[in-house]
mmCIF file of C-alpha atoms and ligand atoms in Angstrom:
data_model
loop_
_atom_site.group_PDB
_atom_site.id
_atom_site.type_symbol
_atom_site.label_atom_id
_atom_site.label_comp_id
_atom_site.label_asym_id
_atom_site.label_seq_id
_atom_site.Cartn_x
_atom_site.Cartn_y
_atom_site.Cartn_z
ATOM 1 C CA MET X 1 45.418 -66.812 -8.654
ATOM 2 C CA GLU X 2 43.131 -69.749 -7.397
ATOM 3 C CA LYS X 3 44.724 -69.183 -3.888
ATOM 4 C CA LEU X 4 43.843 -65.553 -3.882
ATOM 5 C CA ILE X 5 40.282 -66.351 -4.978
ATOM 6 C CA ASN X 6 39.866 -68.896 -2.174
ATOM 7 C CA GLN X 7 41.372 -66.462 0.208
ATOM 8 C CA ALA X 8 38.874 -63.889 -0.718
ATOM 9 C CA GLU X 9 35.967 -66.466 -0.566
ATOM 10 C CA GLU X 10 36.916 -67.562 2.861
ATOM 11 C CA THR X 11 38.043 -64.316 4.625
ATOM 12 C CA GLN X 12 36.716 -61.475 2.411
ATOM 13 C CA THR X 13 40.033 -60.034 2.329
ATOM 14 C CA LEU X 14 42.299 -58.934 -0.475
ATOM 15 C CA SER X 15 44.868 -56.286 -0.698
ATOM 16 C CA GLN X 16 44.810 -53.563 -3.428
ATOM 17 C CA GLU X 17 47.696 -55.312 -5.096
ATOM 18 C CA GLU X 18 45.935 -58.771 -5.094
ATOM 19 C CA LEU X 19 42.637 -57.240 -6.431
ATOM 20 C CA ALA X 20 44.621 -55.605 -9.269
ATOM 21 C CA GLN X 21 46.298 -58.965 -10.054
ATOM 22 C CA LEU X 22 42.937 -60.598 -10.248
ATOM 23 C CA LEU X 23 41.654 -57.849 -12.497
ATOM 24 C CA ALA X 24 44.625 -58.482 -14.998
ATOM 25 C CA ALA X 25 44.213 -62.394 -14.646
ATOM 26 C CA ASP X 26 43.939 -64.618 -17.558
ATOM 27 C CA GLU X 27 40.706 -65.910 -18.844
ATOM 28 C CA ALA X 28 40.901 -69.339 -16.993
ATOM 29 C CA ALA X 29 41.513 -67.482 -13.664
ATOM 30 C CA ALA X 30 38.555 -65.218 -14.314
ATOM 31 C CA GLU X 31 36.198 -68.082 -14.880
ATOM 32 C CA LYS X 32 37.132 -69.408 -11.372
ATOM 33 C CA LEU X 33 36.580 -65.956 -9.918
ATOM 34 C CA PHE X 34 33.164 -65.797 -11.679
ATOM 35 C CA ALA X 35 32.367 -69.122 -10.319
ATOM 36 C CA ALA X 36 33.345 -68.165 -6.683
ATOM 37 C CA ALA X 37 31.327 -64.916 -6.885
ATOM 38 C CA ASP X 38 28.349 -66.936 -8.120
ATOM 39 C CA ARG X 39 28.607 -69.437 -5.194
ATOM 40 C CA VAL X 40 29.063 -66.659 -2.634
ATOM 41 C CA ARG X 41 25.969 -64.960 -4.207
ATOM 42 C CA ARG X 42 23.883 -68.114 -3.867
ATOM 43 C CA GLN X 43 25.054 -68.761 -0.181
ATOM 44 C CA GLN X 44 24.691 -65.183 1.004
ATOM 45 C CA VAL X 45 21.685 -63.814 -0.833
ATOM 46 C CA GLY X 46 20.073 -66.717 -2.541
ATOM 47 C CA ASP X 47 18.705 -67.420 -6.024
ATOM 48 C CA GLY X 48 15.960 -64.656 -5.835
ATOM 49 C CA VAL X 49 16.450 -61.639 -8.150
ATOM 50 C CA HIS X 50 15.212 -58.503 -6.978
ATOM 51 C CA LEU X 51 13.588 -56.298 -9.488
ATOM 52 C CA ARG X 52 13.544 -52.603 -8.906
ATOM 53 C CA GLY X 53 11.297 -50.492 -11.282
ATOM 54 C CA LEU X 54 13.414 -47.514 -12.628
ATOM 55 C CA ILE X 55 11.619 -44.122 -13.270
ATOM 56 C CA GLU X 56 13.855 -41.847 -15.127
ATOM 57 C CA PHE X 57 11.968 -38.571 -14.196
ATOM 58 C CA SER X 58 13.951 -35.788 -15.556
ATOM 59 C CA ASN X 59 17.010 -35.579 -17.777
ATOM 60 C CA THR X 60 17.888 -32.082 -16.941
ATOM 61 C CA CYS X 61 21.169 -31.628 -14.969
ATOM 62 C CA ARG X 62 23.075 -28.643 -13.623
ATOM 63 C CA GLN X 63 26.402 -30.817 -13.463
ATOM 64 C CA ASN X 64 28.626 -31.351 -16.534
ATOM 65 C CA CYS X 65 30.234 -34.689 -16.057
ATOM 66 C CA LEU X 66 32.377 -35.213 -19.061
ATOM 67 C CA TYR X 67 31.293 -38.737 -19.551
ATOM 68 C CA CYS X 68 27.466 -38.325 -19.401
ATOM 69 C CA GLY X 69 24.930 -37.473 -22.252
ATOM 70 C CA LEU X 70 22.937 -35.506 -19.692
ATOM 71 C CA ARG X 71 25.689 -33.088 -18.922
ATOM 72 C CA ARG X 72 24.425 -29.366 -19.064
ATOM 73 C CA ASP X 73 26.507 -28.334 -22.101
ATOM 74 C CA ASN X 74 25.122 -31.176 -24.302
ATOM 75 C CA HIS X 75 22.734 -29.369 -26.484
ATOM 76 C CA GLN X 76 21.871 -32.488 -28.619
ATOM 77 C CA VAL X 77 19.560 -33.736 -26.072
ATOM 78 C CA GLN X 78 15.896 -32.799 -25.825
ATOM 79 C CA ARG X 79 15.347 -32.153 -22.210
ATOM 80 C CA TYR X 80 12.197 -33.172 -20.203
ATOM 81 C CA ARG X 81 10.800 -32.973 -16.590
ATOM 82 C CA MET X 82 7.978 -35.181 -15.561
ATOM 83 C CA GLU X 83 5.312 -33.619 -13.542
ATOM 84 C CA PRO X 84 4.759 -35.150 -10.107
ATOM 85 C CA GLU X 85 1.512 -36.492 -11.191
ATOM 86 C CA GLU X 86 3.181 -38.262 -14.168
ATOM 87 C CA ILE X 87 5.893 -39.773 -11.807
ATOM 88 C CA TYR X 88 3.049 -40.898 -9.291
ATOM 89 C CA GLY X 89 1.194 -42.437 -12.294
ATOM 90 C CA LEU X 90 4.451 -44.507 -13.141
ATOM 91 C CA ALA X 91 4.794 -45.655 -9.596
ATOM 92 C CA VAL X 92 1.096 -46.887 -9.672
ATOM 93 C CA LYS X 93 1.973 -48.834 -12.720
ATOM 94 C CA ALA X 94 5.177 -50.307 -11.211
ATOM 95 C CA VAL X 95 3.004 -51.746 -8.343
ATOM 96 C CA GLY X 96 0.817 -53.157 -11.085
ATOM 97 C CA TYR X 97 3.888 -54.992 -12.695
ATOM 98 C CA GLY X 98 4.649 -56.423 -9.252
ATOM 99 C CA TYR X 99 7.788 -54.249 -8.332
ATOM 100 C CA LYS X 100 8.197 -53.847 -4.667
ATOM 101 C CA THR X 101 10.762 -50.991 -5.196
ATOM 102 C CA VAL X 102 10.841 -47.979 -7.486
ATOM 103 C CA VAL X 103 14.090 -46.109 -8.073
ATOM 104 C CA LEU X 104 13.468 -42.490 -8.926
ATOM 105 C CA GLN X 105 16.413 -41.226 -10.960
ATOM 106 C CA SER X 106 17.225 -37.945 -12.478
ATOM 107 C CA GLY X 107 19.936 -35.437 -13.506
ATOM 108 C CA GLU X 108 20.774 -33.092 -10.683
ATOM 109 C CA ASP X 109 17.640 -30.893 -11.307
ATOM 110 C CA PRO X 110 16.854 -28.128 -8.834
ATOM 111 C CA TYR X 111 13.287 -27.874 -10.286
ATOM 112 C CA TYR X 112 12.357 -30.700 -7.850
ATOM 113 C CA THR X 113 12.267 -28.693 -4.636
ATOM 114 C CA LEU X 114 11.444 -30.388 -1.348
ATOM 115 C CA GLU X 115 7.918 -28.797 -1.664
ATOM 116 C CA ILE X 116 7.543 -31.071 -4.671
ATOM 117 C CA MET X 117 9.427 -34.102 -3.576
ATOM 118 C CA GLU X 118 8.129 -34.585 -0.035
ATOM 119 C CA PRO X 119 4.352 -34.948 -0.954
ATOM 120 C CA LEU X 120 5.282 -37.083 -3.975
ATOM 121 C CA LEU X 121 7.451 -39.361 -1.799
ATOM 122 C CA ARG X 122 4.783 -39.614 0.826
ATOM 123 C CA ARG X 123 2.211 -40.676 -1.879
ATOM 124 C CA ILE X 124 4.356 -43.249 -3.437
ATOM 125 C CA LYS X 125 5.187 -44.663 0.052
ATOM 126 C CA ALA X 126 1.536 -45.027 0.701
ATOM 127 C CA LEU X 127 1.477 -47.362 -2.279
ATOM 128 C CA GLY X 128 3.429 -49.869 -0.266
ATOM 129 C CA LEU X 129 6.682 -49.493 -2.193
ATOM 130 C CA ALA X 130 10.317 -49.169 -1.083
ATOM 131 C CA ILE X 131 11.710 -46.014 -2.656
ATOM 132 C CA THR X 132 15.317 -45.679 -3.910
ATOM 133 C CA LEU X 133 16.458 -42.189 -4.866
ATOM 134 C CA SER X 134 19.250 -41.386 -7.264
ATOM 135 C CA LEU X 135 19.206 -37.630 -7.615
ATOM 136 C CA GLY X 136 22.730 -36.771 -7.134
ATOM 137 C CA GLU X 137 24.518 -34.608 -4.667
ATOM 138 C CA LYS X 138 22.130 -32.694 -2.215
ATOM 139 C CA SER X 139 22.467 -31.144 1.181
ATOM 140 C CA ARG X 140 22.194 -33.115 4.389
ATOM 141 C CA GLU X 141 18.998 -31.294 5.235
ATOM 142 C CA GLU X 142 17.362 -32.470 1.825
ATOM 143 C CA TYR X 143 18.524 -36.039 2.326
ATOM 144 C CA ALA X 144 17.055 -35.971 5.887
ATOM 145 C CA ARG X 145 13.783 -34.699 4.540
ATOM 146 C CA TYR X 146 13.451 -37.091 1.643
ATOM 147 C CA ARG X 147 14.315 -39.886 4.264
ATOM 148 C CA ALA X 148 11.478 -38.577 6.711
ATOM 149 C CA ALA X 149 9.209 -38.320 3.736
ATOM 150 C CA GLY X 150 9.658 -42.138 2.985
ATOM 151 C CA ALA X 151 12.888 -42.791 1.077
ATOM 152 C CA ASP X 152 14.574 -45.992 2.100
ATOM 153 C CA ARG X 153 17.692 -46.224 -0.088
ATOM 154 C CA TYR X 154 19.944 -43.855 -2.020
ATOM 155 C CA LEU X 155 22.286 -44.556 -5.106
ATOM 156 C CA LEU X 156 25.192 -42.298 -5.504
ATOM 157 C CA ARG X 157 28.141 -43.814 -7.340
ATOM 158 C CA ILE X 158 31.622 -42.599 -6.248
ATOM 159 C CA GLU X 159 32.356 -43.102 -10.106
ATOM 160 C CA THR X 160 36.164 -43.320 -9.247
ATOM 161 C CA THR X 161 37.977 -42.968 -5.992
ATOM 162 C CA ASP X 162 40.998 -41.493 -7.791
ATOM 163 C CA GLN X 163 40.643 -37.927 -6.746
ATOM 164 C CA ALA X 164 42.623 -36.289 -9.529
ATOM 165 C CA LEU X 165 40.525 -38.358 -12.138
ATOM 166 C CA TYR X 166 37.224 -37.711 -10.380
ATOM 167 C CA GLU X 167 37.868 -33.903 -10.384
ATOM 168 C CA ARG X 168 39.002 -33.893 -14.087
ATOM 169 C CA LEU X 169 35.907 -35.731 -15.238
ATOM 170 C CA ASP X 170 33.467 -33.955 -12.878
ATOM 171 C CA PRO X 171 34.330 -30.365 -13.397
ATOM 172 C CA GLY X 172 33.165 -28.062 -10.502
ATOM 173 C CA MET X 173 32.609 -31.089 -8.270
ATOM 174 C CA SER X 174 34.828 -32.527 -5.621
ATOM 175 C CA LEU X 175 35.464 -36.061 -4.285
ATOM 176 C CA ALA X 176 35.347 -34.646 -0.768
ATOM 177 C CA ASN X 177 31.586 -33.670 -1.292
ATOM 178 C CA ARG X 178 30.748 -36.991 -2.774
ATOM 179 C CA LEU X 179 32.039 -38.648 0.273
ATOM 180 C CA ARG X 180 30.343 -36.134 2.473
ATOM 181 C CA CYS X 181 27.037 -37.034 0.681
ATOM 182 C CA LEU X 182 27.718 -40.866 1.254
ATOM 183 C CA GLN X 183 28.364 -40.261 5.055
ATOM 184 C CA ASP X 184 25.229 -38.054 5.362
ATOM 185 C CA LEU X 185 23.242 -40.784 3.740
ATOM 186 C CA ARG X 186 24.769 -43.297 6.058
ATOM 187 C CA GLU X 187 24.131 -41.518 9.179
ATOM 188 C CA LEU X 188 20.526 -40.688 8.140
ATOM 189 C CA GLY X 189 19.713 -44.463 7.941
ATOM 190 C CA TYR X 190 19.511 -44.938 4.349
ATOM 191 C CA GLU X 191 20.520 -48.148 2.561
ATOM 192 C CA VAL X 192 23.626 -46.715 0.774
ATOM 193 C CA GLY X 193 24.347 -47.495 -2.755
ATOM 194 C CA THR X 194 27.539 -46.640 -4.511
ATOM 195 C CA GLY X 195 29.645 -47.924 -7.520
ATOM 196 C CA CYS X 196 31.985 -46.984 -10.112
ATOM 197 C CA LEU X 197 32.516 -46.447 -13.967
ATOM 198 C CA VAL X 198 34.936 -49.041 -15.322
ATOM 199 C CA GLY X 199 37.068 -48.120 -18.303
ATOM 200 C CA LEU X 200 37.464 -44.196 -17.722
ATOM 201 C CA PRO X 201 40.209 -42.713 -19.677
ATOM 202 C CA GLY X 202 43.405 -42.703 -17.356
ATOM 203 C CA GLN X 203 41.770 -45.155 -14.950
ATOM 204 C CA THR X 204 44.220 -47.909 -13.936
ATOM 205 C CA LEU X 205 43.591 -51.406 -12.475
ATOM 206 C CA ALA X 206 45.019 -50.172 -9.193
ATOM 207 C CA SER X 207 42.517 -47.470 -9.156
ATOM 208 C CA LEU X 208 39.754 -49.871 -9.656
ATOM 209 C CA ALA X 209 41.211 -52.140 -7.020
ATOM 210 C CA ALA X 210 41.046 -49.199 -4.673
ATOM 211 C CA ASP X 211 37.225 -48.551 -5.643
ATOM 212 C CA ILE X 212 36.476 -52.141 -4.758
ATOM 213 C CA LEU X 213 38.269 -51.547 -1.220
ATOM 214 C CA PHE X 214 36.249 -48.304 -0.800
ATOM 215 C CA PHE X 215 32.964 -50.081 -1.294
ATOM 216 C CA GLN X 216 34.065 -52.650 1.358
ATOM 217 C CA SER X 217 35.231 -49.947 3.842
ATOM 218 C CA LEU X 218 31.791 -48.200 3.405
ATOM 219 C CA ASP X 219 30.215 -51.431 3.891
ATOM 220 C CA ALA X 220 28.009 -50.420 1.039
ATOM 221 C CA ASP X 221 24.458 -51.958 0.967
ATOM 222 C CA MET X 222 24.294 -51.792 -2.902
ATOM 223 C CA VAL X 223 26.944 -51.568 -5.390
ATOM 224 C CA GLY X 224 26.328 -50.754 -9.048
ATOM 225 C CA ILE X 225 29.199 -51.034 -11.417
ATOM 226 C CA GLY X 226 28.985 -50.139 -15.128
ATOM 227 C CA PRO X 227 31.397 -50.065 -18.087
ATOM 228 C CA PHE X 228 32.000 -46.501 -19.308
ATOM 229 C CA ILE X 229 30.291 -46.166 -22.672
ATOM 230 C CA PRO X 230 31.500 -43.127 -24.683
ATOM 231 C CA ASN X 231 28.916 -40.827 -25.874
ATOM 232 C CA ALA X 232 29.675 -38.986 -29.042
ATOM 233 C CA ASP X 233 27.921 -35.833 -27.799
ATOM 234 C CA THR X 234 30.406 -35.558 -24.857
ATOM 235 C CA PRO X 235 34.040 -34.647 -24.704
ATOM 236 C CA LEU X 236 34.930 -38.163 -24.012
ATOM 237 C CA GLY X 237 33.127 -39.259 -27.141
ATOM 238 C CA GLN X 238 36.296 -40.489 -28.962
ATOM 239 C CA GLU X 239 37.619 -42.447 -25.988
ATOM 240 C CA THR X 240 37.812 -46.210 -25.883
ATOM 241 C CA GLY X 241 35.389 -47.013 -22.980
ATOM 242 C CA GLY X 242 35.244 -49.932 -20.723
ATOM 243 C CA THR X 243 34.614 -53.625 -21.485
ATOM 244 C CA PHE X 244 32.002 -56.066 -20.384
ATOM 245 C CA GLU X 245 34.604 -58.383 -19.212
ATOM 246 C CA LEU X 246 36.518 -55.972 -16.915
ATOM 247 C CA ALA X 247 33.274 -54.464 -15.532
ATOM 248 C CA THR X 248 32.112 -58.089 -14.388
ATOM 249 C CA ARG X 249 35.450 -58.721 -12.883
ATOM 250 C CA VAL X 250 35.208 -55.687 -10.714
ATOM 251 C CA MET X 251 31.566 -56.754 -9.936
ATOM 252 C CA ALA X 252 32.707 -60.278 -8.995
ATOM 253 C CA LEU X 253 35.531 -59.162 -6.621
ATOM 254 C CA THR X 254 32.971 -56.767 -5.035
ATOM 255 C CA ARG X 255 30.700 -59.766 -4.350
ATOM 256 C CA LEU X 256 33.665 -61.711 -2.701
ATOM 257 C CA LEU X 257 34.579 -58.817 -0.415
ATOM 258 C CA LEU X 258 30.913 -57.658 0.405
ATOM 259 C CA PRO X 259 29.105 -60.967 0.242
ATOM 260 C CA ASN X 260 25.669 -59.882 1.291
ATOM 261 C CA SER X 261 25.328 -56.637 -0.534
ATOM 262 C CA ASN X 262 22.842 -55.969 -3.326
ATOM 263 C CA ILE X 263 24.582 -55.927 -6.636
ATOM 264 C CA PRO X 264 22.695 -55.090 -9.920
ATOM 265 C CA ALA X 265 23.255 -56.555 -13.280
ATOM 266 C CA THR X 266 23.381 -53.047 -14.868
ATOM 267 C CA THR X 267 21.832 -51.839 -18.045
ATOM 268 C CA ALA X 268 25.213 -50.586 -19.469
ATOM 269 C CA MET X 269 26.471 -54.155 -19.144
ATOM 270 C CA GLU X 270 23.697 -55.375 -21.384
ATOM 271 C CA THR X 271 24.504 -52.561 -23.850
ATOM 272 C CA LEU X 272 27.936 -53.959 -24.232
ATOM 273 C CA HIS X 273 26.896 -57.681 -24.520
ATOM 274 C CA PRO X 274 23.650 -59.049 -25.702
ATOM 275 C CA GLN X 275 23.371 -61.462 -22.754
ATOM 276 C CA GLY X 276 25.023 -58.893 -20.337
ATOM 277 C CA ARG X 277 22.563 -58.922 -17.539
ATOM 278 C CA ILE X 278 22.132 -62.588 -17.404
ATOM 279 C CA LEU X 279 25.769 -63.313 -17.576
ATOM 280 C CA ALA X 280 26.155 -60.608 -14.636
ATOM 281 C CA LEU X 281 23.599 -62.544 -12.614
ATOM 282 C CA GLN X 282 25.793 -65.541 -12.941
ATOM 283 C CA ARG X 283 28.962 -63.612 -11.980
ATOM 284 C CA GLY X 284 27.809 -62.294 -8.589
ATOM 285 C CA ALA X 285 24.644 -59.970 -9.234
ATOM 286 C CA ASN X 286 21.394 -60.314 -7.685
ATOM 287 C CA VAL X 287 19.417 -57.257 -8.767
ATOM 288 C CA VAL X 288 17.938 -56.037 -12.091
ATOM 289 C CA MET X 289 16.479 -52.560 -12.475
ATOM 290 C CA PRO X 290 13.908 -52.845 -15.479
ATOM 291 C CA ASN X 291 12.869 -49.552 -16.899
ATOM 292 C CA VAL X 292 9.285 -48.284 -16.042
ATOM 293 C CA THR X 293 9.741 -44.947 -17.973
ATOM 294 C CA GLU X 294 7.590 -44.747 -20.897
ATOM 295 C CA GLY X 295 7.586 -43.414 -24.390
ATOM 296 C CA ASP X 296 9.992 -40.847 -25.715
ATOM 297 C CA TYR X 297 11.464 -40.293 -22.256
ATOM 298 C CA ARG X 298 13.205 -43.501 -22.493
ATOM 299 C CA ARG X 299 15.200 -42.394 -25.539
ATOM 300 C CA GLN X 300 15.785 -38.793 -24.297
ATOM 301 C CA TYR X 301 17.358 -40.158 -21.047
ATOM 302 C CA ALA X 302 20.489 -40.812 -23.243
ATOM 303 C CA LEU X 303 23.506 -41.297 -20.920
ATOM 304 C CA TYR X 304 25.354 -43.192 -23.708
ATOM 305 C CA PRO X 305 24.438 -44.739 -27.043
ATOM 306 C CA GLY X 306 22.906 -48.093 -27.539
ATOM 307 C CA LYS X 307 20.953 -48.135 -24.367
ATOM 308 C CA ILE X 308 18.807 -51.246 -24.200
ATOM 309 C CA CYS X 309 14.877 -51.234 -24.140
ATOM 310 C CA VAL X 310 14.437 -47.826 -25.600
ATOM 311 C CA ASN X 311 11.753 -49.009 -28.002
ATOM 312 C CA ASP X 312 10.101 -51.492 -25.533
ATOM 313 C CA THR X 313 7.199 -50.863 -23.226
ATOM 314 C CA PRO X 314 7.510 -51.416 -19.442
ATOM 315 C CA ALA X 315 5.180 -54.252 -19.610
ATOM 316 C CA HIS X 316 7.277 -55.941 -22.230
ATOM 317 C CA CYS X 317 10.470 -55.416 -20.163
ATOM 318 C CA ARG X 318 8.702 -56.989 -17.186
ATOM 319 C CA GLY X 319 7.920 -60.052 -19.106
ATOM 320 C CA CYS X 320 11.284 -60.172 -21.038
ATOM 321 C CA ILE X 321 13.452 -60.030 -17.849
ATOM 322 C CA THR X 322 11.326 -62.349 -15.798
ATOM 323 C CA GLY X 323 11.605 -64.966 -18.690
ATOM 324 C CA LYS X 324 15.462 -64.541 -18.880
ATOM 325 C CA ILE X 325 15.861 -64.910 -14.981
ATOM 326 C CA GLN X 326 13.760 -68.142 -15.038
ATOM 327 C CA ALA X 327 15.711 -69.482 -17.922
ATOM 328 C CA ILE X 328 18.921 -69.691 -15.927
ATOM 329 C CA GLY X 329 17.024 -71.423 -12.963
ATOM 330 C CA ARG X 330 16.524 -68.259 -10.834
ATOM 331 C CA HIS X 331 13.339 -66.621 -9.669
ATOM 332 C CA VAL X 332 12.032 -63.020 -9.091
ATOM 333 C CA ALA X 333 12.142 -62.519 -5.401
ATOM 334 C CA THR X 334 8.743 -61.491 -3.861
ATOM 335 C CA ASP X 335 10.178 -59.420 -0.896
ATOM 336 C CA ALA X 336 11.279 -55.729 -1.014
ATOM 337 C CA GLY X 337 14.928 -56.829 -1.020
ATOM 338 C CA PHE X 338 16.604 -54.853 1.799
ATOM 339 C CA ARG X 339 19.990 -56.034 2.541
ATOM 340 C CA ARG X 340 20.158 -58.751 5.288
ATOM 341 C CA LYS X 341 23.179 -58.562 7.454
ATOM 342 C CA GLU X 342 24.308 -60.698 10.283
ATOM 343 C CA PRO X 343 24.765 -58.714 13.285
ATOM 344 C CA GLU X 344 28.341 -60.142 14.330
ATOM 345 C CA ARG X 345 29.643 -59.136 10.918
ATOM 346 C CA ARG X 346 27.984 -55.883 10.920
ATOM 347 C CA PHE X 347 29.685 -54.703 14.084
ATOM 348 C CA ALA X 348 32.980 -56.127 13.160
ATOM 349 C CA GLN X 349 32.746 -53.921 10.023
ATOM 350 C CA ILE X 350 31.732 -50.928 11.985
ATOM 351 C CA GLU X 351 34.559 -51.167 14.284
ATOM 352 C CA ARG X 352 36.835 -51.410 11.189
ATOM 353 C CA THR X 353 35.536 -48.423 9.321
ATOM 354 C CA GLY X 354 34.640 -46.224 12.413
ATOM 355 C CA ILE X 355 31.089 -45.616 11.145
ATOM 356 C CA GLU X 356 28.840 -44.703 13.892
ATOM 357 C CA GLN X 357 27.117 -47.630 15.600
ATOM 358 C CA GLU X 358 23.923 -45.774 16.394
ATOM 359 C CA SER X 359 22.946 -44.799 12.716
ATOM 360 C CA ARG X 360 23.572 -48.339 11.522
ATOM 361 C CA GLY X 361 21.411 -49.907 14.302
ATOM 362 C CA GLU X 362 18.619 -47.484 13.474
ATOM 363 C CA SER X 363 18.707 -48.380 9.729
ATOM 364 C CA GLU X 364 18.750 -52.058 10.582
ATOM 365 C CA GLY X 365 15.734 -51.749 12.819
ATOM 366 C CA MET X 366 13.862 -50.153 10.074
ATOM 367 C CA HIS X 367 14.208 -52.897 7.621
ATOM 368 C CA GLU X 368 13.971 -56.124 9.279
HETATM 369 N N1 SAM A 401 22.673 -37.620 -11.616
HETATM 370 C C1 SAM A 401 22.747 -38.577 -10.647
HETATM 371 C C2 SAM A 401 24.259 -38.875 -10.424
HETATM 372 O O1 SAM A 401 24.986 -38.529 -11.041
HETATM 373 O O2 SAM A 401 24.419 -39.693 -9.416
HETATM 374 C C3 SAM A 401 21.947 -39.932 -11.040
HETATM 375 C C4 SAM A 401 21.843 -39.985 -12.537
HETATM 376 S S1 SAM A 401 23.357 -40.424 -13.488
HETATM 377 C C5 SAM A 401 22.830 -40.470 -15.090
HETATM 378 C C6 SAM A 401 23.587 -42.149 -13.097
HETATM 379 C C7 SAM A 401 24.783 -42.880 -13.471
HETATM 380 O O3 SAM A 401 25.029 -42.852 -14.862
HETATM 381 C C8 SAM A 401 26.043 -42.096 -12.843
HETATM 382 O O4 SAM A 401 26.364 -42.414 -11.747
HETATM 383 C C9 SAM A 401 27.142 -42.714 -13.929
HETATM 384 O O5 SAM A 401 27.944 -43.625 -13.371
HETATM 385 C C10 SAM A 401 26.258 -43.345 -15.023
HETATM 386 N N2 SAM A 401 26.725 -42.811 -16.445
HETATM 387 C C11 SAM A 401 26.702 -41.599 -16.967
HETATM 388 N N3 SAM A 401 27.431 -41.423 -18.094
HETATM 389 C C12 SAM A 401 27.634 -42.741 -18.432
HETATM 390 C C13 SAM A 401 28.255 -43.309 -19.596
HETATM 391 N N4 SAM A 401 28.710 -42.628 -20.541
HETATM 392 N N5 SAM A 401 28.515 -44.670 -19.516
HETATM 393 C C14 SAM A 401 28.068 -45.429 -18.611
HETATM 394 N N6 SAM A 401 27.463 -44.913 -17.483
HETATM 395 C C15 SAM A 401 27.222 -43.525 -17.394
HETATM 396 FE FE1 SF4 A 402 24.269 -35.016 -14.310
HETATM 397 FE FE2 SF4 A 402 24.466 -37.460 -13.040
HETATM 398 FE FE3 SF4 A 402 25.059 -37.173 -15.739
HETATM 399 FE FE4 SF4 A 402 26.795 -36.112 -13.977
HETATM 400 S S1 SF4 A 402 26.225 -38.219 -14.175
HETATM 401 S S2 SF4 A 402 25.999 -35.079 -15.857
HETATM 402 S S3 SF4 A 402 25.216 -35.398 -12.302
HETATM 403 S S4 SF4 A 402 22.968 -36.922 -14.760
HETATM 404 FE FE1 FES A 403 13.488 -54.530 -21.772
HETATM 405 FE FE2 FES A 403 14.371 -57.037 -22.185
HETATM 406 S S1 FES A 403 14.231 -55.955 -20.253
HETATM 407 S S2 FES A 403 13.377 -55.700 -23.574
#
């Protein structure tokens, strides 16, 4: 196992089989994997932790993903939609907390038309913030117009690369369209974020290994990995769910294969482990997304039970997470935290994946 870890650290290559072996390895080997991921993180992206202020602006969703508490058939959830002014007000507060990026996240909610989103994005951009969107699947035209209005990055997890599993868990959706979205986002010059759920019913280690290879082949700028946490108000409520341990192994291997990507310590990890985000920061992560959503909305954005920070204020979370980061000898980064890539590696990657050179060059120019 140690040989495989060294190989990954030096060459960023592991086969699907080797990845699956490392996911199944014993605890001693896992400790070595985590130490390697921590080393690579320090060498490639440094000790700064990027904070992204998360605004969960609508919990209304037209999709019906079997794992998610926001699915349209869940009538236990009280739905809300923030008005644009309210969203803007939270972005202003995010600036006050010192965040350089806001992440606007919601269910797939058609209420937010381009006529609403474009002026909102322009106003938020004028605050000097980097903007990450996480609004689900949209048309290329919509992605293009968000981008022109100021969006810099987009998060769209692939969830699982196992097509049969994906299409069983996301009724009415297709893996092909998810891939189309990611390709469009890439071509439009976004920093592209993807990721997966770990511990889905029927998911194998081989399938998780394929997910990691997919992140690498996409040359993902950001990769968010979270354990699946069963929600009693969904059809998967009785399933076992993922573990913190396995989710961090997937994350650590992703760091080895995509050394300079931005990798968050996810909220779901801390839901399963009281020190989850801090441990994740020591196992390859370099980003945290503290919640900026206020009041009842935090509780109502109920993807899964036990979500952290639901009774805390944004100001409290800002102080809390800063303290935790400093306690492990790291610091809050002061820049916007765009991915830094060395050109040689980038072009080598493009050749390998066949992703168009022009669109990558464009995105790079924007951010450096
Ligand atoms: N609707 C958009 C989408 O699906 O891309 C963005 C919001 S969605 C709530 C964000 C992420 O929540 C999903 O990509 C999914 O991985 C995660 N999620 C949903 N249900 C979950 C659960 N039960 N446990 C852990 N994560 C979950
Ligand atoms: Fe909607 Fe996203 Fe939840 Fe699926 S994961 S039901 S698209 S909010
Ligand atoms: Fe919210 Fe610690 S980050 S309470």
